[in-house]
Every structure is written in C-alpha cells, then in structure tokens.
Amino acid sequence: MSIQVIQPGLMTTIQDLGRFGSQKYGVVVSGSMDTYALRIANILVGNAENEGALEMTLLGATLQFTEDTLIALTGGDFQATIDGQIIPMWRPLLVPKGAILKCKSAIKGCRGYISFAGGLAIPTVMSSKSTYTRAHLGGFEGRALQKKDCLACHTMTVENKSILQLVTQKTKPVTWTANGHALVSSTQTPTIRILPGTEFDRFDQTSQQTFVNQPYTLTTAADRMGYRLEGTPLKLSEPFSLLSEGVTYGTIQVPPNGQPIILMADRQTTGGYPKIGQVISADLPKLAQLQANAKIRFIQVTMEEAERAFIEKEQIIQEIDQAIRLKLSN
Amino acid sequence: MMNKVTIKSLGDAALIVQLGEGIHPSIHKRVRSLQLSLENQPFKGFMEAVPSYNNITIYYNPFVVYQAYPDKTGATSFQKVSTFLQKLVANLNEHNQLKEPIVSIPILYGGQWGPDLVDVAQHNGLTPDEVIQLHTSEDYLVYMIGFAPGFPFLGGMNQRIATPRKETPRLAIPTGSVGIAGEQTGVYPVETPGGWQIIGRTPLDLFLPQHSPPTLLQSGDKVRFLPITLEEYETYKEENR
C-alpha cells in the first residue's frame, strides 16, 4: 500500500470522467464535478485524462505516502503542504516516501483534485472508477474515504516515468505550471451561460425574464447530486404534467415551489420537472467550484456560442497537453 | 402522423428526439427501434442514449462531432447530429423484430411485505385477494428504467386497483418492494424513501451491478407478476444468495 489516509476531509471520493453507457439502466453517471481540473491533473502526471483521482470538497484530506509518488493538485485551492512546506498547484510533484500531504480548507473554489501517476488501483464497476455513494457503487468500497483507508497505485507507464524523470532531474527543476485559470475562473459572483431548457416557453413571460435578470443564490442544499437555488420564484404560464425523460449535467429544473435546482454529477438519470434552462458545458466546472451563498447570474447564449466555448476549452486542454509533451522531448 | 419527429436541444451535449406524445406501446416501439438503430450505427461522438415513454435523450461530445464531420456551411454540431438522426428516423424499420422477453417476477403479497395491500383493497372496494388477482393478471410493458438504478416504469396496470400515493411518504422502503402510485405500478430495486402504496415484495434482485446488463429488466421487456407463499419467498432468497 502506498497511500494512507490520515484525515479524509469532508467528502473525499474517487472520481474519473463518469460512468457513461449505463444511464439506460438507471445507473447514475457520477464522475468529477470539475472535469477540466480532473483532466489536467491526470495530464500533469502522464495518466490518461479519464483516470480516477481524488475529489476533495471544501475541507481537504491529509495523506501519508509510504513510497515515492508522483502527484498533481488542481481545482480549488486547499492550501496544500508537503511536510509543512507550501506546494504549487497545477504542476507534477514528487512526494517522497514517508512524507505527509496536507490539504486544509478551500480558500478558493470548492473542489480540489489529486491525481496519482499510474492511477489508483481499485476495481472498475461498469467501466468506471467513479464513486456513487448513494448506491454504494464504484470508487473505494462505494463510499467517501475514511481515516485509515489505504490506497494503492498501479505501476507507472512509460508516460508516467518520463514525467517523473522531468520532475526529479536536478539541473533543470520544474518551475512551470499549467494555466488552469484559462479553464476555470473562481469567483463567488459568477456569470453562468445557459441555453433555454426544453420547457422554457412554458414559463410565463415574467419568469422567463426574471431568470436571466435576477441573481440566484446557491443555498447550503448543494451537493454532488444537485444545487438548490434561491431567488424570485419561477412560474409556469399554466400547470401541466410532464412524463419523466432523460436529463443531463447542468439541467435546470423547476419544481412546484418555483425555486430552480441545477442537476450536477450525481443526478438521477431521468426527471419529470419542467426544465427552464441548461448550463452550457464550458461553464459546468465554474459551477462545480462555487461555495454556498454564491450569487449566480444566468445569461442566455446561442447554440453557436455554447459550442464555440466548448471547442475553445478543448483546444486549451490540448495545448496544455502538447506543451508538456514538448518539455518531455527537450 | 406516425412519422412526426421533433428534435429539441438539451444543452450543447445532449438532445431529445421526440417520437410522439403520451403513453402508447406503438410509440414506445418506435423509441426502441431508434435506440437499436442508433446503437448499431452510431455517429462519431455518440456517447449513449436513454429511452423514455415517447422520446430518446441522446448524449454526445460536440467537439468530436465538430472534428469528425467538418463542413463549410458553419453548421453546429447540434445541427449535424440532428440531420443524422432525422435520416435514421426516416429509415426506421417499423417492422423491426424487437425482442419482447417476458420476465416473471415472484411476489409475496400482503402482511409485513405489503403493508398497504388492505388499504389499496378498501380504497377500490375490493378484497385483498381481488387486488392480487388483478395485479397478477396483466402483462406490463417496461417503458423505461430511471429514478434509481434498475427501477422500471411499468405501463398497463388495471385501473380498478389505482390508488393515490400515501399522504406521508415512508422514510425507507425496503429493497424489492412492489408498489402502486396512482395508475402506475413498480418495484423498488434499492432501499429509498417513497410514497408509493406497498402491496408486496419480490425476493429477486433488480439491480445487479456486477452483471452485464446490470439490471433484471430493460426498456421493452414485458413483466408478469407471480404470487408466491412465504415458503417460496424464503427459497428464492436462499437461491439468490
């Protein structure tokens, strides 16, 4: 065993990019809330982008390493230290044998990611390592990490080893970091871009305008399953009932009390509430990094704008990947 | 009228193909037909599809679509996927031989396993035995799986046993519980809170995470309920262990 959990933090789970392909069986997708941070964390240590890593929430974990381990920290800022020394985020790091990695509370963002070179050695369930705690599915015994849990890593691949070599060479220490801020900007008063939801037209005129003109506050009832918001209630022109149908990450549903709920990574596969909007994919990681009481302003964009934003972010990730490969070949 | 299809975006990475309105086995047949066609000949960037009563939600990666299907007209990935799906729907083989396996689900009705059986009977002016008789005399169509892993949305229940949800939901409904809510009936694959009227319990596992597929039932299956005794229930449990 190479990693010992000294303190698990508030809600630390193993997540990859999600359990896709089984939604038709009612199996929840799960996966990292901030997919950009997870992907970069993996790229930084030479893993496949969809490898499982630790996702920490608000209060981070303390881990002791019983072997030299190559890791990277991304996402929210948890004031991480190794044996008391502050360490940089968004960079591959070697944690020496016996050292303690300590993450405190998030001073920026809400969710932090720790990737491990080689990936965590846990069984995949329905081709994913993601944890879905409500059904005790996947991850580490289907639950959040607890004190004294032991994690192991797979053997390093050629890619992992070449990054390790880069990190351990004495003559040219690694001083660069991946530009995570180009992907996710952390602010508690964010603008979140949306596309109209499938039932947008069924809401009354006032509600349609209110939704994009008034801020909505993120309540404390916000977890991996969904974010409950609070603000001016949204009303339908006339009541109607909807049959359950497939929903997705970022779907904004409005239950009868008029207060919107944004569906997050652990959402149920289907839903029957009217959908007023849909957060664009490029803004989901920003949403994932919000803490309770954040004031959200929604703005409506076109499909062209949403897809352009999607493509731009993918290109940034590709550039980061290429920049690291370039450093390896030099 | 049968060929009417509308496609609605569900954000920039999913869309809904609407194949009709309401709950009808004939519309659902088209849903399954499209699901099958799509899974047999997916477009590049296709991730998965979730069938429901009268539509399918399709999940895709717009960046993969953008790279795989370049064009000069400036069409969005959403438009490209929509065009692909319109063609697929137009060529749907209405006479597709879809499998309709009948799955028998044994149920121990009443008692502590079905605490609301008596209420359901009283509500409808029937005896508990008549409720069991009516509940087991139909074949039910699995329209969709959702809400919880392996939870079947069943259609075809006899209206004579329809009963509104309980006024106060229970905090925990045991795994395998069989319930009625309004005109629907269903089986709880995992323990969850819920307001359905519980009339019995099955010893079978509906959610099997280590199996492929991971659920006993799938969209398009037919379900037949089979009344069993406590002794038979215990035997099933033993065999499933």
XYZ file of C-alpha atoms in Angstrom:
571
model
C 0.000 0.000 0.000
C 1.412 3.367 -0.869
C -1.068 5.972 0.423
C -2.509 6.065 3.925
C -5.489 8.290 4.769
C -4.656 10.245 7.953
C -7.669 12.578 7.660
C -10.291 12.037 4.973
C -11.608 15.617 4.816
C -15.276 16.486 4.435
C -16.188 14.433 1.359
C -13.274 12.894 -0.499
C -14.179 10.387 -3.200
C -12.512 8.712 -6.153
C -13.874 10.090 -9.438
C -12.999 9.708 -13.099
C -14.900 11.252 -16.023
C -18.039 9.274 -15.174
C -19.900 6.020 -15.649
C -21.232 6.537 -19.177
C -23.152 3.922 -21.140
C -25.421 2.630 -18.343
C -27.870 5.501 -17.962
C -30.495 3.477 -19.811
C -30.361 1.082 -16.850
C -30.958 3.967 -14.452
C -27.305 3.967 -13.393
C -26.172 7.447 -12.376
C -23.171 8.883 -14.291
C -21.284 10.470 -11.348
C -17.683 11.463 -12.203
C -15.742 14.601 -11.312
C -17.749 17.768 -10.785
C -14.945 19.890 -12.326
C -13.949 17.757 -15.305
C -11.343 20.256 -16.544
C -9.426 20.146 -13.246
C -9.534 16.323 -13.224
C -8.312 16.041 -16.811
C -5.408 18.456 -16.254
C -4.468 16.680 -13.002
C -4.170 13.438 -14.965
C -2.325 15.002 -17.911
C 0.225 16.534 -15.498
C 1.321 13.123 -14.168
C 1.145 11.324 -17.524
C -2.131 9.460 -16.905
C -4.987 9.026 -19.354
C -7.362 12.001 -18.972
C -10.182 9.818 -17.659
C -8.133 8.093 -14.930
C -9.634 8.087 -11.412
C -8.321 10.673 -8.939
C -9.351 12.047 -5.557
C -12.002 14.752 -5.468
C -11.985 16.746 -2.209
C -14.790 19.035 -1.086
C -14.348 22.232 0.982
C -12.101 20.536 3.569
C -9.251 18.530 2.115
C -7.564 15.255 3.022
C -4.290 14.503 4.784
C -2.380 11.616 3.248
C 0.855 9.850 4.141
C 2.890 8.246 1.382
C 4.792 5.032 2.031
C 6.506 5.167 -1.372
C 7.854 7.933 -3.621
C 4.778 9.033 -5.585
C 4.255 11.408 -8.485
C 1.113 13.508 -7.977
C -0.555 16.735 -9.134
C -3.066 19.034 -7.431
C -5.633 21.025 -9.405
C -9.036 22.663 -8.964
C -9.859 24.674 -5.834
C -7.028 25.988 -3.627
C -6.809 23.864 -0.455
C -3.545 25.464 0.840
C -1.738 22.162 0.391
C 1.585 21.431 2.061
C 4.063 18.552 1.964
C 5.722 18.142 5.368
C 4.706 21.710 6.188
C 6.074 23.293 3.010
C 3.522 25.036 0.769
C 3.430 23.321 -2.610
C 2.410 24.669 -6.003
C -0.778 23.530 -7.721
C -1.163 22.650 -11.434
C 2.338 21.072 -11.543
C 3.672 17.500 -11.315
C 5.286 16.920 -7.889
C 7.225 14.105 -6.317
C 6.055 13.267 -2.798
C 8.968 11.467 -1.088
C 8.466 8.257 0.835
C 7.186 8.935 4.358
C 6.038 12.496 3.576
C 2.664 13.872 4.585
C 0.484 15.784 2.130
C -1.894 18.022 3.997
C -4.823 19.837 2.398
C -6.716 22.375 4.523
C -9.939 24.207 3.735
C -10.656 25.630 0.294
C -9.741 29.313 0.220
C -10.636 29.475 -3.460
C -13.131 27.240 -5.222
C -14.833 24.254 -3.611
C -13.379 21.091 -5.115
C -9.762 20.006 -5.335
C -8.260 17.089 -7.261
C -5.212 14.928 -6.542
C -4.006 12.666 -9.335
C -1.534 9.816 -8.840
C 0.861 8.593 -11.527
C -0.272 5.161 -12.698
C -3.783 5.727 -11.380
C -5.468 4.359 -8.284
C -5.620 0.570 -8.115
C -9.315 -0.027 -7.498
C -11.732 -2.202 -9.452
C -13.832 -0.575 -12.156
C -17.601 -1.028 -11.922
C -19.445 -0.705 -15.236
C -16.177 0.555 -16.757
C -15.695 3.426 -14.314
C -13.846 4.101 -11.061
C -16.274 6.866 -10.054
C -17.918 6.684 -6.637
C -21.697 6.968 -6.349
C -22.150 6.991 -2.588
C -25.980 6.842 -2.575
C -25.958 3.370 -4.158
C -22.556 2.370 -2.656
C -21.280 1.957 -6.181
C -17.691 2.125 -7.514
C -14.775 4.032 -6.038
C -13.299 2.920 -2.719
C -15.878 0.450 -1.348
C -18.630 2.665 -2.765
C -18.085 5.369 -0.180
C -16.179 8.529 0.718
C -12.699 7.966 2.158
C -12.339 7.379 5.888
C -9.472 7.562 8.335
C -7.015 4.634 7.980
C -8.108 3.706 4.447
C -5.182 2.536 2.330
C -4.916 3.307 -1.365
C -2.537 1.747 -3.851
C -1.396 2.921 -7.278
C -0.852 0.942 -10.447
C 2.680 0.566 -11.802
C 3.822 3.603 -13.739
C 3.674 3.589 -17.530
C 6.340 4.990 -19.861
C 4.442 8.319 -19.890
C 4.345 8.484 -16.085
C 8.049 7.648 -15.889
C 9.106 10.300 -18.369
C 7.302 12.971 -16.309
C 8.894 11.584 -13.162
C 12.271 11.966 -14.858
C 11.468 15.594 -15.688
C 10.477 16.288 -12.085
C 13.494 14.578 -10.498
C 16.262 15.969 -12.695
C 18.471 18.177 -10.546
C 19.867 20.510 -13.219
C 16.591 21.961 -14.544
C 13.910 21.961 -11.827
C 10.295 22.203 -12.965
C 9.150 25.784 -12.422
C 6.200 25.892 -14.807
C 2.529 25.352 -14.056
C -0.393 24.515 -16.327
C -2.650 27.511 -16.850
C -5.716 26.232 -15.029
C -7.130 29.737 -14.814
C -7.663 29.743 -18.557
C -10.147 26.924 -17.932
C -11.925 27.855 -14.704
C -12.051 31.263 -13.064
C -13.014 31.132 -9.401
C -15.447 33.805 -8.260
C -18.406 33.790 -5.878
C -20.420 36.102 -8.186
C -20.176 34.212 -11.455
C -21.978 34.642 -14.721
C -23.205 31.264 -15.897
C -24.124 30.881 -19.551
C -27.243 28.904 -20.367
C -29.243 27.639 -23.292
C -33.035 27.681 -22.996
C -34.414 24.474 -21.479
C -36.886 22.177 -23.207
C -39.836 23.762 -21.323
C -38.532 27.369 -21.347
C -41.567 28.520 -23.371
C -43.972 27.020 -20.822
C -42.870 29.559 -18.169
C -44.695 32.895 -18.015
C -43.121 35.971 -19.615
C -42.110 37.475 -16.267
C -40.369 34.280 -15.164
C -38.540 33.966 -18.475
C -37.125 37.470 -17.945
C -36.562 37.123 -14.187
C -34.480 34.025 -14.707
C -31.827 35.927 -16.652
C -32.206 39.331 -14.970
C -32.216 38.494 -11.262
C -29.389 36.788 -9.356
C -29.990 33.403 -7.759
C -28.250 32.370 -4.553
C -26.672 28.952 -4.118
C -28.157 27.527 -0.908
C -26.427 25.156 1.509
C -28.526 22.360 -0.022
C -25.897 21.900 -2.695
C -24.064 18.638 -3.185
C -22.819 16.333 -5.923
C -26.412 15.469 -6.833
C -27.813 18.953 -7.295
C -27.652 22.642 -6.403
C -30.784 24.172 -4.902
C -31.003 27.871 -5.708
C -32.992 30.618 -4.070
C -34.384 33.734 -5.704
C -37.528 35.109 -7.300
C -39.823 32.081 -7.808
C -40.363 30.952 -11.399
C -43.892 30.196 -12.554
C -45.382 28.238 -15.410
C -47.975 30.003 -17.630
C -50.320 27.180 -16.730
C -49.720 23.980 -14.776
C -49.031 20.826 -16.770
C -47.539 17.470 -16.001
C -44.539 16.077 -17.770
C -43.589 12.443 -18.267
C -40.166 11.503 -16.934
C -37.386 11.699 -19.519
C -33.590 11.779 -19.687
C -31.801 14.742 -18.106
C -28.139 15.718 -18.013
C -25.389 17.552 -16.120
C -26.388 21.222 -15.825
C -30.120 20.738 -16.459
C -32.034 23.427 -14.533
C -35.335 22.013 -13.250
C -38.098 23.969 -11.564
C -40.208 22.044 -9.014
C -43.657 23.395 -7.997
C -42.188 25.790 -5.364
C -40.597 27.782 -8.211
C -37.013 27.601 -6.882
C -34.643 26.197 -9.508
C -32.425 23.151 -8.987
C -29.325 22.560 -11.116
C -28.582 18.875 -11.668
C -24.940 18.000 -11.005
C -22.652 14.952 -11.405
C -24.654 12.532 -9.201
C -28.039 13.483 -10.732
C -30.688 10.835 -11.338
C -30.777 9.705 -14.955
C -34.354 10.863 -15.566
C -36.521 13.701 -14.306
C -40.065 14.937 -14.616
C -39.908 18.613 -13.596
C -40.084 21.359 -16.247
C -36.625 22.442 -17.427
C -36.167 26.190 -17.763
C -32.535 26.141 -18.802
C -29.397 24.172 -19.388
C -25.942 25.323 -18.266
C -23.507 25.184 -21.183
C -20.812 22.503 -20.818
C -17.953 25.023 -20.739
C -19.378 26.653 -17.582
C -20.057 23.452 -15.587
C -16.578 23.385 -13.959
C -17.084 27.015 -12.854
C -20.369 25.957 -11.278
C -18.634 22.982 -9.613
C -16.219 25.350 -7.855
C -18.920 27.504 -6.172
C -19.435 27.520 -2.429
C -22.818 28.053 -0.722
C -24.147 31.634 -0.837
C -22.571 32.319 -4.230
C -24.659 34.731 -6.304
C -25.235 33.360 -9.765
C -26.319 35.387 -12.759
C -27.542 33.435 -15.742
C -27.121 34.768 -19.249
C -28.644 33.204 -22.304
C -26.402 32.371 -25.250
C -26.938 30.743 -28.639
C -26.001 27.172 -29.588
C -23.193 28.620 -31.747
C -21.743 30.453 -28.739
C -22.106 27.423 -26.465
C -20.360 25.128 -28.936
C -17.622 27.694 -29.611
C -16.956 27.906 -25.856
C -16.871 24.072 -25.697
C -14.353 23.879 -28.548
C -12.159 26.683 -27.136
C -11.821 24.868 -23.793
C -10.962 21.601 -25.553
C -8.279 23.444 -27.505
C -6.814 24.889 -24.276
C -6.611 21.369 -22.825
C -4.939 20.101 -25.998
C -2.431 22.983 -25.825
C -1.547 22.149 -22.212
C -1.102 18.505 -23.206
C 1.115 19.452 -26.150
C 3.193 21.892 -24.071
C 4.004 19.102 -21.595
C 4.925 16.712 -24.393
C 7.244 19.388 -25.771
C 9.005 19.676 -22.412
C 9.450 15.910 -22.352
C 11.082 15.864 -25.784
C 13.505 18.714 -24.979
C -48.773 11.284 -38.020
C -46.616 8.307 -37.060
C -43.588 9.881 -38.712
C -43.752 13.179 -36.902
C -40.448 13.755 -35.159
C -39.104 16.805 -33.361
C -35.593 17.285 -32.024
C -35.002 19.552 -29.037
C -31.592 20.511 -27.669
C -30.817 19.611 -24.056
C -27.846 21.943 -23.821
C -24.807 21.633 -26.088
C -24.005 17.952 -25.438
C -27.391 16.219 -25.461
C -30.655 16.346 -27.360
C -34.103 14.800 -27.203
C -35.732 13.070 -30.162
C -39.491 13.226 -29.638
C -41.341 10.413 -31.425
C -44.883 11.088 -30.260
C -46.981 12.190 -27.295
C -48.431 10.306 -24.332
C -48.025 6.672 -23.336
C -48.695 4.112 -26.071
C -46.990 0.784 -26.798
C -46.861 1.728 -30.517
C -44.902 4.948 -29.874
C -42.635 3.082 -27.494
C -41.908 0.556 -30.228
C -40.546 3.394 -32.376
C -38.474 4.568 -29.410
C -36.883 1.121 -29.088
C -36.444 0.844 -32.821
C -34.498 4.116 -32.911
C -32.461 3.120 -29.865
C -31.476 -0.111 -31.637
C -30.634 1.599 -34.947
C -28.558 4.215 -33.183
C -26.603 1.710 -31.115
C -25.971 -0.415 -34.222
C -24.826 2.521 -36.357
C -23.769 5.364 -34.039
C -22.394 8.665 -35.320
C -18.874 9.695 -34.261
C -19.117 11.454 -30.898
C -22.189 9.450 -29.785
C -21.942 8.567 -26.096
C -25.211 6.907 -25.101
C -28.983 7.067 -25.420
C -31.718 6.858 -22.790
C -35.177 5.773 -23.932
C -38.293 7.101 -22.205
C -42.055 6.804 -22.829
C -42.122 8.657 -26.132
C -38.659 10.096 -26.683
C -34.948 9.336 -26.521
C -32.305 11.503 -24.901
C -29.050 11.254 -26.822
C -25.730 12.244 -25.261
C -22.804 13.247 -27.487
C -19.500 15.088 -27.488
C -19.873 18.191 -29.705
C -16.078 18.550 -30.066
C -15.753 15.043 -31.523
C -18.680 15.781 -33.880
C -17.017 19.082 -34.888
C -13.757 17.303 -35.730
C -15.282 14.210 -37.331
C -17.770 15.940 -39.632
C -16.134 19.132 -40.960
C -18.200 21.311 -43.265
C -18.019 24.774 -44.733
C -21.608 25.853 -44.054
C -20.915 26.651 -40.403
C -23.462 24.113 -39.169
C -23.313 23.474 -35.440
C -22.624 20.006 -34.056
C -26.245 20.036 -32.856
C -27.426 20.578 -36.447
C -25.134 17.852 -37.758
C -26.357 15.315 -35.197
C -29.980 16.371 -35.840
C -29.604 15.805 -39.574
C -28.106 12.360 -38.933
C -30.977 11.453 -36.601
C -33.688 12.760 -38.963
C -32.351 10.369 -41.611
C -32.192 7.499 -39.138
C -35.804 8.097 -38.075
C -36.970 8.358 -41.712
C -35.429 4.944 -42.399
C -36.710 3.288 -39.255
C -37.989 -0.142 -39.986
C -41.440 -0.192 -38.448
C -41.470 -3.955 -38.731
C -38.231 -4.340 -36.846
C -38.465 -7.604 -34.993
C -37.895 -6.349 -31.478
C -37.481 -8.875 -28.750
C -40.125 -8.697 -26.051
C -38.920 -11.107 -23.412
C -41.409 -11.849 -20.645
C -39.810 -11.666 -17.210
C -41.657 -13.336 -14.339
C -41.326 -11.576 -11.006
C -42.460 -13.600 -7.973
C -44.159 -11.521 -5.277
C -45.111 -12.246 -1.713
C -48.238 -10.101 -1.286
C -49.597 -8.543 1.912
C -48.534 -8.841 5.549
C -45.356 -7.080 6.622
C -44.123 -7.382 2.986
C -47.105 -5.459 1.613
C -48.398 -3.288 4.468
C -50.704 -1.230 2.206
C -52.480 -4.152 0.473
C -55.547 -3.793 2.709
C -55.728 -0.019 2.141
C -55.482 -0.469 -1.633
C -58.321 -3.019 -1.454
C -60.510 -0.775 0.691
C -59.857 2.278 -1.483
C -61.158 0.359 -4.507
C -63.963 -1.593 -2.813
C -62.194 -4.906 -3.370
C -60.881 -7.737 -1.211
C -57.073 -8.130 -0.854
C -57.284 -11.339 -2.906
C -59.060 -9.481 -5.720
C -56.279 -6.862 -5.721
C -53.665 -9.641 -6.016
C -55.710 -11.314 -8.749
C -55.960 -8.055 -10.762
C -52.294 -7.170 -10.168
C -51.107 -10.570 -11.436
C -53.488 -10.886 -14.390
C -51.779 -8.322 -16.683
C -48.524 -8.308 -18.624
C -46.812 -4.979 -18.033
C -44.578 -3.157 -20.523
C -41.314 -1.698 -19.186
C -41.363 1.777 -20.746
C -38.177 2.998 -19.176
C -35.659 2.488 -16.387
C -34.906 5.551 -14.293
C -35.291 7.300 -10.929
C -32.957 4.709 -9.350
C -30.679 2.014 -10.819
C -32.946 -0.700 -12.246
C -36.256 0.991 -11.323
C -38.838 0.065 -14.012
C -41.571 2.456 -15.120
C -44.323 -0.039 -15.973
C -47.424 0.541 -18.082
C -50.642 -1.431 -18.294
C -51.962 -1.652 -14.746
C -55.674 -2.328 -14.307
C -57.355 0.982 -13.359
C -59.528 -0.858 -10.809
C -56.567 -1.050 -8.388
C -55.264 2.512 -8.958
C -54.628 4.220 -5.595
C -53.161 7.660 -4.806
C -49.741 7.925 -3.140
C -49.595 7.928 0.650
C -50.041 11.344 2.225
C -46.854 10.969 4.244
C -44.054 9.191 2.396
C -42.162 6.436 4.227
C -38.547 7.230 5.110
C -37.319 3.871 3.881
C -38.980 1.439 1.515
C -37.193 -1.938 1.595
C -35.437 -3.303 -1.489
C -37.765 -5.390 -3.642
C -40.967 -3.646 -2.525
C -43.777 -3.623 -5.074
C -45.927 -0.524 -5.048
C -48.808 1.367 -6.614
C -48.870 5.128 -7.169
C -51.917 6.441 -8.973
C -52.200 4.379 -12.157
C -48.587 3.198 -12.028
C -47.020 0.134 -10.510
C -43.328 -0.542 -9.941
C -40.656 -2.357 -7.966
C -38.006 -0.674 -5.782
C -34.546 -2.104 -6.706
C -32.785 -0.330 -3.827
C -33.941 0.997 -0.475
C -35.145 4.603 -0.822
C -37.701 6.906 0.765
C -41.004 6.913 -1.094
C -44.742 7.496 -1.054
C -45.999 4.500 -3.053
C -48.599 2.110 -1.615
C -46.616 -1.059 -0.888
C -48.562 -4.248 -1.631
C -45.834 -6.895 -1.690
C -42.168 -7.754 -2.061
C -40.077 -9.741 -4.536
C -37.095 -11.849 -3.445
C -35.360 -11.110 -6.794
C -32.575 -8.546 -7.220
C -33.494 -5.948 -9.834
C -30.124 -4.167 -9.730
C -27.071 -6.349 -10.351
C -24.029 -4.043 -10.555
C -21.592 -6.899 -11.276
C -23.639 -8.259 -14.202
C -23.953 -7.114 -17.786
C -26.556 -5.742 -18.290
C -26.694 -4.580 -14.658
C -30.476 -4.774 -14.333
C -33.037 -7.581 -14.350
C -35.373 -5.505 -16.526
C -34.771 -3.381 -19.594
C -36.847 -0.969 -21.613
C -39.139 -3.022 -23.854
C -39.377 -6.085 -21.605
C -42.736 -7.489 -20.538
C -43.259 -8.180 -16.845
C -45.589 -10.747 -15.305
C -46.131 -10.829 -11.538
C -46.437 -14.221 -9.868
C -47.961 -14.606 -6.389
C -45.838 -16.769 -4.057
C -46.014 -18.042 -0.482
C -43.656 -17.125 2.344
C -42.017 -20.532 1.986
C -41.378 -19.943 -1.722
C -40.118 -16.433 -0.947
C -37.561 -17.851 1.505
C -36.469 -20.458 -1.062
C -35.920 -17.762 -3.743
C -33.916 -15.693 -1.249
C -31.796 -18.720 -0.405
C -31.131 -19.492 -4.081
C -30.214 -15.876 -4.816
C -27.640 -15.744 -2.051
